[in-house]
Short mmCIF file of N, CA and C in Angstrom, two decimals:
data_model
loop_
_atom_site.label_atom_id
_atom_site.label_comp_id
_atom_site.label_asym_id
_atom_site.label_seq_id
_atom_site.Cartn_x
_atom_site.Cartn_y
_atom_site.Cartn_z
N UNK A 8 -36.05 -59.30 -24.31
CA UNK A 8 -37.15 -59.77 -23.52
C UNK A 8 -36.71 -60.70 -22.39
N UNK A 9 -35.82 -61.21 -22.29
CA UNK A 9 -35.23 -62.47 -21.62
C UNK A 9 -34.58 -62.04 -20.22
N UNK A 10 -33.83 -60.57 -21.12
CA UNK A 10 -33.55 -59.80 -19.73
C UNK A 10 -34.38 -59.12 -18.62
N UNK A 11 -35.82 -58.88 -19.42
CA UNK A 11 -36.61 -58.76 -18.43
C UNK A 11 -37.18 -59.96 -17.49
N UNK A 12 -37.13 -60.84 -17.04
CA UNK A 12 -37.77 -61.93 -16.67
C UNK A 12 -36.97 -62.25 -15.45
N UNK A 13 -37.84 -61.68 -14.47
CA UNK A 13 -36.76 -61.67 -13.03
C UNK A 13 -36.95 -63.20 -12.31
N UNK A 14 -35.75 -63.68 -11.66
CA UNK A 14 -35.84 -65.25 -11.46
C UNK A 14 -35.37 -64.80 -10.38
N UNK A 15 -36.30 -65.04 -9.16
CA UNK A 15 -36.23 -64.57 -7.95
C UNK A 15 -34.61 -65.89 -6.96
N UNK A 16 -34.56 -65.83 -5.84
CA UNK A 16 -33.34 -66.56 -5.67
C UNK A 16 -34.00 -67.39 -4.06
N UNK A 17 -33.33 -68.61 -4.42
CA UNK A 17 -34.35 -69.60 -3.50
C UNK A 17 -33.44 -69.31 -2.10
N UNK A 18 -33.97 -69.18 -0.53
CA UNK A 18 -33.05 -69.22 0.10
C UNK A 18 -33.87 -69.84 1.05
N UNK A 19 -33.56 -70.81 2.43
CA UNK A 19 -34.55 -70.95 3.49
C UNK A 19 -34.82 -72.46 3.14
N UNK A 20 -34.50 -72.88 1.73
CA UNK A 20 -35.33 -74.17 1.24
C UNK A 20 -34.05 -75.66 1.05
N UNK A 21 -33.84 -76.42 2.01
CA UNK A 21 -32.86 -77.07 1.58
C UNK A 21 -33.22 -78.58 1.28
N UNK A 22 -32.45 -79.40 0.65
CA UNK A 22 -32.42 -80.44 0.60
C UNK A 22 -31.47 -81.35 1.54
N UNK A 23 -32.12 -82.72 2.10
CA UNK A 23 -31.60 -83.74 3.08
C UNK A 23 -31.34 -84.52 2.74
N UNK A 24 -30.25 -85.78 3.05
CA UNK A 24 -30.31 -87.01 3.18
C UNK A 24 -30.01 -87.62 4.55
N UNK A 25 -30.81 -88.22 4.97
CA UNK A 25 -30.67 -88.51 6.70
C UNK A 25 -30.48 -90.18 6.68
N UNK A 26 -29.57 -90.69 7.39
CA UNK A 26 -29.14 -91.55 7.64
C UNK A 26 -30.13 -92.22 9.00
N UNK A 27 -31.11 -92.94 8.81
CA UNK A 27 -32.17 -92.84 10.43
C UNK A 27 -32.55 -94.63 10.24
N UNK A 28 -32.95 -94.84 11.43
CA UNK A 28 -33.37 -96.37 12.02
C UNK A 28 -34.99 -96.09 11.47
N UNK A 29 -34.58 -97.48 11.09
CA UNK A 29 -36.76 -98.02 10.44
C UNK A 29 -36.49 -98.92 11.40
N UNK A 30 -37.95 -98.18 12.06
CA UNK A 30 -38.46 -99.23 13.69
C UNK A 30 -39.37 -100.67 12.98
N UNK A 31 -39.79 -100.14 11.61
CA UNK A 31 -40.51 -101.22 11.09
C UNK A 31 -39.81 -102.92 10.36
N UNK A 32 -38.70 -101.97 9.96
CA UNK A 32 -37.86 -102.85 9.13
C UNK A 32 -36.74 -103.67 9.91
N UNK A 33 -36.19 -102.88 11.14
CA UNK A 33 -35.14 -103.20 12.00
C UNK A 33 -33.59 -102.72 11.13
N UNK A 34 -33.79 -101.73 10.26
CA UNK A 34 -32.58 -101.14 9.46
C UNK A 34 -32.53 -99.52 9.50
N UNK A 35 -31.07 -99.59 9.10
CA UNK A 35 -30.59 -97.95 9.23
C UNK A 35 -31.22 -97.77 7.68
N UNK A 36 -31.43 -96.83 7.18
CA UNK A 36 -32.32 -96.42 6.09
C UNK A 36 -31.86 -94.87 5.69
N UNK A 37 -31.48 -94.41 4.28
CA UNK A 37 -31.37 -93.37 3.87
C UNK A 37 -32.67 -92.67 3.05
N UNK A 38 -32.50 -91.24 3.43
CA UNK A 38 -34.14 -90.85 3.32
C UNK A 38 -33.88 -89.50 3.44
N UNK A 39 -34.47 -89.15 1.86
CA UNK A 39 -34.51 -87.53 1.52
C UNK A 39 -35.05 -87.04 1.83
N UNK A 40 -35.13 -85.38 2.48
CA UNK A 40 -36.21 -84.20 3.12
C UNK A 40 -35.75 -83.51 2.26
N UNK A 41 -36.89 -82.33 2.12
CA UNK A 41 -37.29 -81.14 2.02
C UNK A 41 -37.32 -80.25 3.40
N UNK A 42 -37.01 -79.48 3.17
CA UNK A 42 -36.53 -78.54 4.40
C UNK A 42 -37.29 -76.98 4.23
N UNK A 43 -38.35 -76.76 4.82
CA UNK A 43 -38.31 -75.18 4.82
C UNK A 43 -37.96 -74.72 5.94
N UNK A 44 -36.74 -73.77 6.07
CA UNK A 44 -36.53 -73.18 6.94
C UNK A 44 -37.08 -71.53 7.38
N UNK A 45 -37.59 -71.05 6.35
CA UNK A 45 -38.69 -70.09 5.79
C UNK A 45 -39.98 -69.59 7.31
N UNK A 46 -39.99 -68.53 7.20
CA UNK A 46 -41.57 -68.08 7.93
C UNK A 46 -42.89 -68.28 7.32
N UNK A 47 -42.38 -68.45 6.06
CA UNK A 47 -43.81 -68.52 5.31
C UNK A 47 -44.47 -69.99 4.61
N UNK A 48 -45.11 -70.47 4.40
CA UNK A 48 -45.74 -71.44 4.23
C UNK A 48 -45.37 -71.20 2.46
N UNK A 49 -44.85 -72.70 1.82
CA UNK A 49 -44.46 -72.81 0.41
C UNK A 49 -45.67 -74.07 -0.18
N UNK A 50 -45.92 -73.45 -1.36
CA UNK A 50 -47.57 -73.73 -2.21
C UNK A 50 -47.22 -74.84 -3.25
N UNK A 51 -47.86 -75.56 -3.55
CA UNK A 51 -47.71 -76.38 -4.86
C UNK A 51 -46.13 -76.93 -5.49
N UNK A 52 -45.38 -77.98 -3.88
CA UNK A 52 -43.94 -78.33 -4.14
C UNK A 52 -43.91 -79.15 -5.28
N UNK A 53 -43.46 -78.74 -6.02
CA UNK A 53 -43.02 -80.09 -6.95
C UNK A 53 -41.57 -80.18 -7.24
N UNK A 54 -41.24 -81.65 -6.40
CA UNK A 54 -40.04 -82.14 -6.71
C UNK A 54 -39.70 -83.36 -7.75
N UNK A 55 -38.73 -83.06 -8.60
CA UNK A 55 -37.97 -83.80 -9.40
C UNK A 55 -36.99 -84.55 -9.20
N UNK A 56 -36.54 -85.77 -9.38
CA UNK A 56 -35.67 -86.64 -8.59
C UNK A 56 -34.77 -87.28 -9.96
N UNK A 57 -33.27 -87.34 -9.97
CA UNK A 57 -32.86 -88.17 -10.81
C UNK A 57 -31.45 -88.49 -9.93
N UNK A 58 -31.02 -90.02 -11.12
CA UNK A 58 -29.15 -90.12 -10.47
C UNK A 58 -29.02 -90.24 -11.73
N UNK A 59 -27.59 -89.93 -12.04
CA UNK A 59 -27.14 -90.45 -13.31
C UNK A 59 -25.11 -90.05 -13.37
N UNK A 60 -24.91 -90.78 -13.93
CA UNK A 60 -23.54 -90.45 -14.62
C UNK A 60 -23.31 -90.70 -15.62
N UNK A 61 -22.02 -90.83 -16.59
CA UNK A 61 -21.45 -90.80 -17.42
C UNK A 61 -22.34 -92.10 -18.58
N UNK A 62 -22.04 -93.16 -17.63
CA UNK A 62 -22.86 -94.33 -18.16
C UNK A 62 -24.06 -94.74 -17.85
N UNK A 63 -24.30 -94.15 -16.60
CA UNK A 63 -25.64 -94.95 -16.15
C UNK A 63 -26.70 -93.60 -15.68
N UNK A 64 -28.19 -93.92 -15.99
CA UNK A 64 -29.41 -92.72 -15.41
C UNK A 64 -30.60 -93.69 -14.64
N UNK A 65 -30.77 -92.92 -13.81
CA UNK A 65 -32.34 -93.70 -12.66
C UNK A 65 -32.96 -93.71 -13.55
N UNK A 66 -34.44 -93.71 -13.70
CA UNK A 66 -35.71 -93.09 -14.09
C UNK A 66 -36.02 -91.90 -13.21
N UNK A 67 -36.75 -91.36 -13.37
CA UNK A 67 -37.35 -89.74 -12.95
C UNK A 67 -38.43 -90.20 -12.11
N UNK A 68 -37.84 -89.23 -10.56
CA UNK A 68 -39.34 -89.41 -9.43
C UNK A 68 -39.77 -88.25 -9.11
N UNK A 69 -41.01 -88.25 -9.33
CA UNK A 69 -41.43 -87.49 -9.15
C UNK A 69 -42.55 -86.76 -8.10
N UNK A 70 -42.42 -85.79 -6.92
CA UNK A 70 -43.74 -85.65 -5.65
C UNK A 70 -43.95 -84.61 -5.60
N UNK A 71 -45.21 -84.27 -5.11
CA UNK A 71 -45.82 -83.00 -4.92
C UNK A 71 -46.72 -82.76 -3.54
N UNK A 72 -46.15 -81.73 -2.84
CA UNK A 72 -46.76 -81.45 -1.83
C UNK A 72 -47.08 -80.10 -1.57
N UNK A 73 -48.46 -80.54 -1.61
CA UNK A 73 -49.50 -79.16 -1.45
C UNK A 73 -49.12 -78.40 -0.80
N UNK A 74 -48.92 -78.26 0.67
CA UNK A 74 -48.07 -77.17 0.97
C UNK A 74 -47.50 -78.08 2.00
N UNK A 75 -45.76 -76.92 2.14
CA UNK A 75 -45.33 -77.34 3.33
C UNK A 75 -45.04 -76.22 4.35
N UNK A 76 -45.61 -76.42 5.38
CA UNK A 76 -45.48 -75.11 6.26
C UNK A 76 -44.18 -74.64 6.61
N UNK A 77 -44.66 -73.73 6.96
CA UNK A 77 -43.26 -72.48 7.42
C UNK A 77 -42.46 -73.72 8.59
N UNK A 78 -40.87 -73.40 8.53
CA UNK A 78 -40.09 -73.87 9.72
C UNK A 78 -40.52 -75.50 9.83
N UNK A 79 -40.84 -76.39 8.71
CA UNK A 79 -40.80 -77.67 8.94
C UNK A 79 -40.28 -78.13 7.68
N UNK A 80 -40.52 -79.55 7.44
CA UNK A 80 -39.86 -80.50 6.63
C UNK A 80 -40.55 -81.60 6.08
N UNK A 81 -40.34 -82.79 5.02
CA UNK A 81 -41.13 -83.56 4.52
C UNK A 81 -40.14 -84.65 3.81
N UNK A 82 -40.53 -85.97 4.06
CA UNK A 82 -40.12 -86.97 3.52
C UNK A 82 -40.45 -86.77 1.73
N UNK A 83 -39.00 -86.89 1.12
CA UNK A 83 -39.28 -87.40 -0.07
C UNK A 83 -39.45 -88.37 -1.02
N UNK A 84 -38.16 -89.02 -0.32
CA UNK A 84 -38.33 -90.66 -0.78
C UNK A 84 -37.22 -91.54 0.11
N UNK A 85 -36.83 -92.84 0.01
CA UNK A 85 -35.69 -93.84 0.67
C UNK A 85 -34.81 -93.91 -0.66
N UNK A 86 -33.87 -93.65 -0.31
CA UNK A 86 -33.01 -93.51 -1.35
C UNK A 86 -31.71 -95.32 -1.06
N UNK A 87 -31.79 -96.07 -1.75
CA UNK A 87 -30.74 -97.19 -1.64
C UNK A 87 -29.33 -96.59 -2.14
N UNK A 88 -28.55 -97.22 -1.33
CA UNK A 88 -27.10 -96.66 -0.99
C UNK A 88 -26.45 -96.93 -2.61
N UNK A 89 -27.03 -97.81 -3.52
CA UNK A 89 -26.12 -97.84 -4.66
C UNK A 89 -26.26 -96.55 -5.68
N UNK A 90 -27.30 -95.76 -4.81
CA UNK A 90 -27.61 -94.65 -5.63
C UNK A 90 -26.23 -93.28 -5.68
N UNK A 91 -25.92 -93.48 -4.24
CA UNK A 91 -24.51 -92.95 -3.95
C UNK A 91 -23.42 -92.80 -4.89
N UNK A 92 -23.07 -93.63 -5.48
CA UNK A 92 -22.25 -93.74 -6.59
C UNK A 92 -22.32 -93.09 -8.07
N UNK A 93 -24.02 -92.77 -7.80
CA UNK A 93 -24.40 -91.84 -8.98
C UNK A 93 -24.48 -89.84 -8.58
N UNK A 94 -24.76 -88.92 -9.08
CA UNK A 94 -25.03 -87.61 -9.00
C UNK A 94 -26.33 -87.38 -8.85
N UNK A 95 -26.70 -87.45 -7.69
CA UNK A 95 -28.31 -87.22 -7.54
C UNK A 95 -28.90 -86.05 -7.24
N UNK A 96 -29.66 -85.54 -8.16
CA UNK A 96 -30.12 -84.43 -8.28
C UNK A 96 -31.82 -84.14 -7.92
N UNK A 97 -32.15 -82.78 -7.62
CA UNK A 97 -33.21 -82.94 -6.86
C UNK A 97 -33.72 -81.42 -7.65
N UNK A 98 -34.49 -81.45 -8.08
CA UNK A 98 -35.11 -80.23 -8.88
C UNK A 98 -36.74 -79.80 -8.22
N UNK A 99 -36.30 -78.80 -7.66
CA UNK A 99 -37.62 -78.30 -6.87
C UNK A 99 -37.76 -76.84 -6.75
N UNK A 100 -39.03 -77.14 -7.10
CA UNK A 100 -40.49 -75.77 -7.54
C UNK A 100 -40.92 -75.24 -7.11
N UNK A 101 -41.17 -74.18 -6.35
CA UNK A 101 -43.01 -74.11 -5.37
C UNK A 101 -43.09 -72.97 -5.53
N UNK A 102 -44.14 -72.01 -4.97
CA UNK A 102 -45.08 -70.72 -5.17
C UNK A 102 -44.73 -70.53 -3.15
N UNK A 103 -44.11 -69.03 -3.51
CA UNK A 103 -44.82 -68.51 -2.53
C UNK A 103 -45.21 -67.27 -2.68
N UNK A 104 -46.63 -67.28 -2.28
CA UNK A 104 -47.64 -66.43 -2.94
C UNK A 104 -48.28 -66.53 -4.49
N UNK A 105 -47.67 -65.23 -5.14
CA UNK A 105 -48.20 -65.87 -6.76
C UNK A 105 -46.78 -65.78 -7.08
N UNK A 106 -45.34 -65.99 -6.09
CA UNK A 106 -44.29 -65.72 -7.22
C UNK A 106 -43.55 -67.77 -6.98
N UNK A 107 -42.99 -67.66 -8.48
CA UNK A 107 -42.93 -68.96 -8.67
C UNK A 107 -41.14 -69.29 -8.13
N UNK A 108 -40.74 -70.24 -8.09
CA UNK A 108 -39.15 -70.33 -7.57
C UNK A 108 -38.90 -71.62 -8.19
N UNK A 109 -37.52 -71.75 -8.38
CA UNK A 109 -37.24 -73.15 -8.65
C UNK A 109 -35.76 -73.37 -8.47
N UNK A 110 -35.10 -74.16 -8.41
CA UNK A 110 -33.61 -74.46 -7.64
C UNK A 110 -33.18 -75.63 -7.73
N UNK A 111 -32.51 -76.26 -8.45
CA UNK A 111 -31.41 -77.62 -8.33
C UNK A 111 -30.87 -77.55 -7.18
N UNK A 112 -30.71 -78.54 -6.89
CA UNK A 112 -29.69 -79.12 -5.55
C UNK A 112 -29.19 -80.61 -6.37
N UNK A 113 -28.02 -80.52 -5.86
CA UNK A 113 -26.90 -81.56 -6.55
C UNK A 113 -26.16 -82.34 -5.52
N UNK A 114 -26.34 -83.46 -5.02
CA UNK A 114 -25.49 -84.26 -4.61
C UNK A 114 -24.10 -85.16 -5.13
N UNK A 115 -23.23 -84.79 -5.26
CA UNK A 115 -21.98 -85.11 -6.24
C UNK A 115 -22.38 -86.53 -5.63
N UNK A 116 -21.53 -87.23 -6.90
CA UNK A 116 -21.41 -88.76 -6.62
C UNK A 116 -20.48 -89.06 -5.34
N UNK A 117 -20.71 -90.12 -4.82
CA UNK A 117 -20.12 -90.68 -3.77
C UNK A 117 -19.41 -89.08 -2.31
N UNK A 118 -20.92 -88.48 -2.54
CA UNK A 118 -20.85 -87.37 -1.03
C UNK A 118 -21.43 -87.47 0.18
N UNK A 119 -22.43 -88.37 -0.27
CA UNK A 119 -23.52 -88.84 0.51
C UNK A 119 -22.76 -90.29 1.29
N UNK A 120 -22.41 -90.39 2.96
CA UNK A 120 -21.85 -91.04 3.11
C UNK A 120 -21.37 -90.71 5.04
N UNK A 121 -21.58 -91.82 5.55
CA UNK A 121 -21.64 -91.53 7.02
C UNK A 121 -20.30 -90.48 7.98
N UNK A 122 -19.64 -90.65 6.65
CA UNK A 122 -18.39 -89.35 6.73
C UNK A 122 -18.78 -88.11 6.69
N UNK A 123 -19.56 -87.51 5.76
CA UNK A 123 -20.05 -86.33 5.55
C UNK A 123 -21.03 -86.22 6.68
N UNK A 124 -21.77 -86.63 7.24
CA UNK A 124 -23.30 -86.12 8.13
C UNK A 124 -22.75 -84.94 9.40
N UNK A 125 -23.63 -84.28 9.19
CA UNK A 125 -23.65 -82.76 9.52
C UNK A 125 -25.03 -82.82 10.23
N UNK A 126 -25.00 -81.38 11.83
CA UNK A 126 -26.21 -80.87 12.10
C UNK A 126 -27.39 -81.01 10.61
N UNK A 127 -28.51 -81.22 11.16
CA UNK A 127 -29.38 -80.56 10.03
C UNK A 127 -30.46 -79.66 10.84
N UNK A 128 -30.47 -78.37 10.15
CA UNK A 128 -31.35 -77.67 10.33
C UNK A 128 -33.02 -77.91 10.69
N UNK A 129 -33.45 -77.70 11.71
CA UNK A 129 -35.01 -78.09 12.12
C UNK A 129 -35.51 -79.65 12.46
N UNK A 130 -34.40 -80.71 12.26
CA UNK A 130 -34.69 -81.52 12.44
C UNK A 130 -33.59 -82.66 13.26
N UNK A 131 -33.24 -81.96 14.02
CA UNK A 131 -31.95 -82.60 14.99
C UNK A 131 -32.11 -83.89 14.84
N UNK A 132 -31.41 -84.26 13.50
CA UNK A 132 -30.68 -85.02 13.38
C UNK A 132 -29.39 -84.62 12.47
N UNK A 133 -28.59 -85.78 12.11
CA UNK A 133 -27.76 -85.53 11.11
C UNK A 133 -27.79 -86.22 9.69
N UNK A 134 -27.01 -85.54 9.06
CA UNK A 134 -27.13 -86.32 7.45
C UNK A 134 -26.37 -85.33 6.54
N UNK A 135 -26.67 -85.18 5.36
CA UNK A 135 -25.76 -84.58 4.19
C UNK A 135 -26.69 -83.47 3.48
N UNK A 136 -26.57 -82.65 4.22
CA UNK A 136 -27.05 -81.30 3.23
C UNK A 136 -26.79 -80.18 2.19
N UNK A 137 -27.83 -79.72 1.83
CA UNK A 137 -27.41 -79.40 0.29
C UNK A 137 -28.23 -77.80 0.13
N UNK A 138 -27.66 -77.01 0.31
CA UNK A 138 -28.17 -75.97 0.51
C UNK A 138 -28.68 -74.92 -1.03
#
């Protein structure tokens, strides 16, 4: 039965960490996206958030966004730099149409880091992506 149960394959959908200025705060600020790079509009996101290693685990965050349209993007959370040091993982869900998807994205410990920042897709800027 198990072999029947087709688990479709996520592509178009990435995860961010952007390195960007808070005009409010007067600081450089790290800050996770969601990325659809997709034509189609994705239904009922639910993302899962953890860090953890060997010795140490976050607590679990958790957001949901009703939809995010085709060819855009969405703040997930501000992530503090001591989080870096941990494996932060990002577990995300959504529907498009009635078929369901789901996909880890993994940030290895200490990857996230003004060394790594790269183009990012749809949102010219740079940062550390996770495809």
């Amino acid at each position: 039965m198990k072999k029947d149960i087709e688990i479709p394959k996520v592509e178009g959908v990435y995860i961010a960490v952007v390195n960007e200025y808070n005009d409010v705060y007067k600081t450089q600020d790290w800050n996770a996206y969601i990325i659809n790079d997709k034509d189609v509009d994705l239904e009922m996101v639910i993302i899962v958030t953890s860090g953890y290693s060997k010795d140490k685990a976050t607590s679990i965050f958790r957001k949901k966004i009703d939809t995010l349209p085709a060819k855009s993007y969405a703040k997930i959370e501000l992530m503090q730099e001591d989080l870096f040091a941990l494996n932060n993982q990002f577990q995300v869900t959504f529907f498009k149409g009635n078929t369901m998807f789901d996909k880890t994205y993994l940030f290895r410990k200490n990857t996230i880091n003004l060394k790594a920042l790269q183009a990012i897709p749809l949102m010219d800027v740079k940062g550390v992506l996770v495809k």
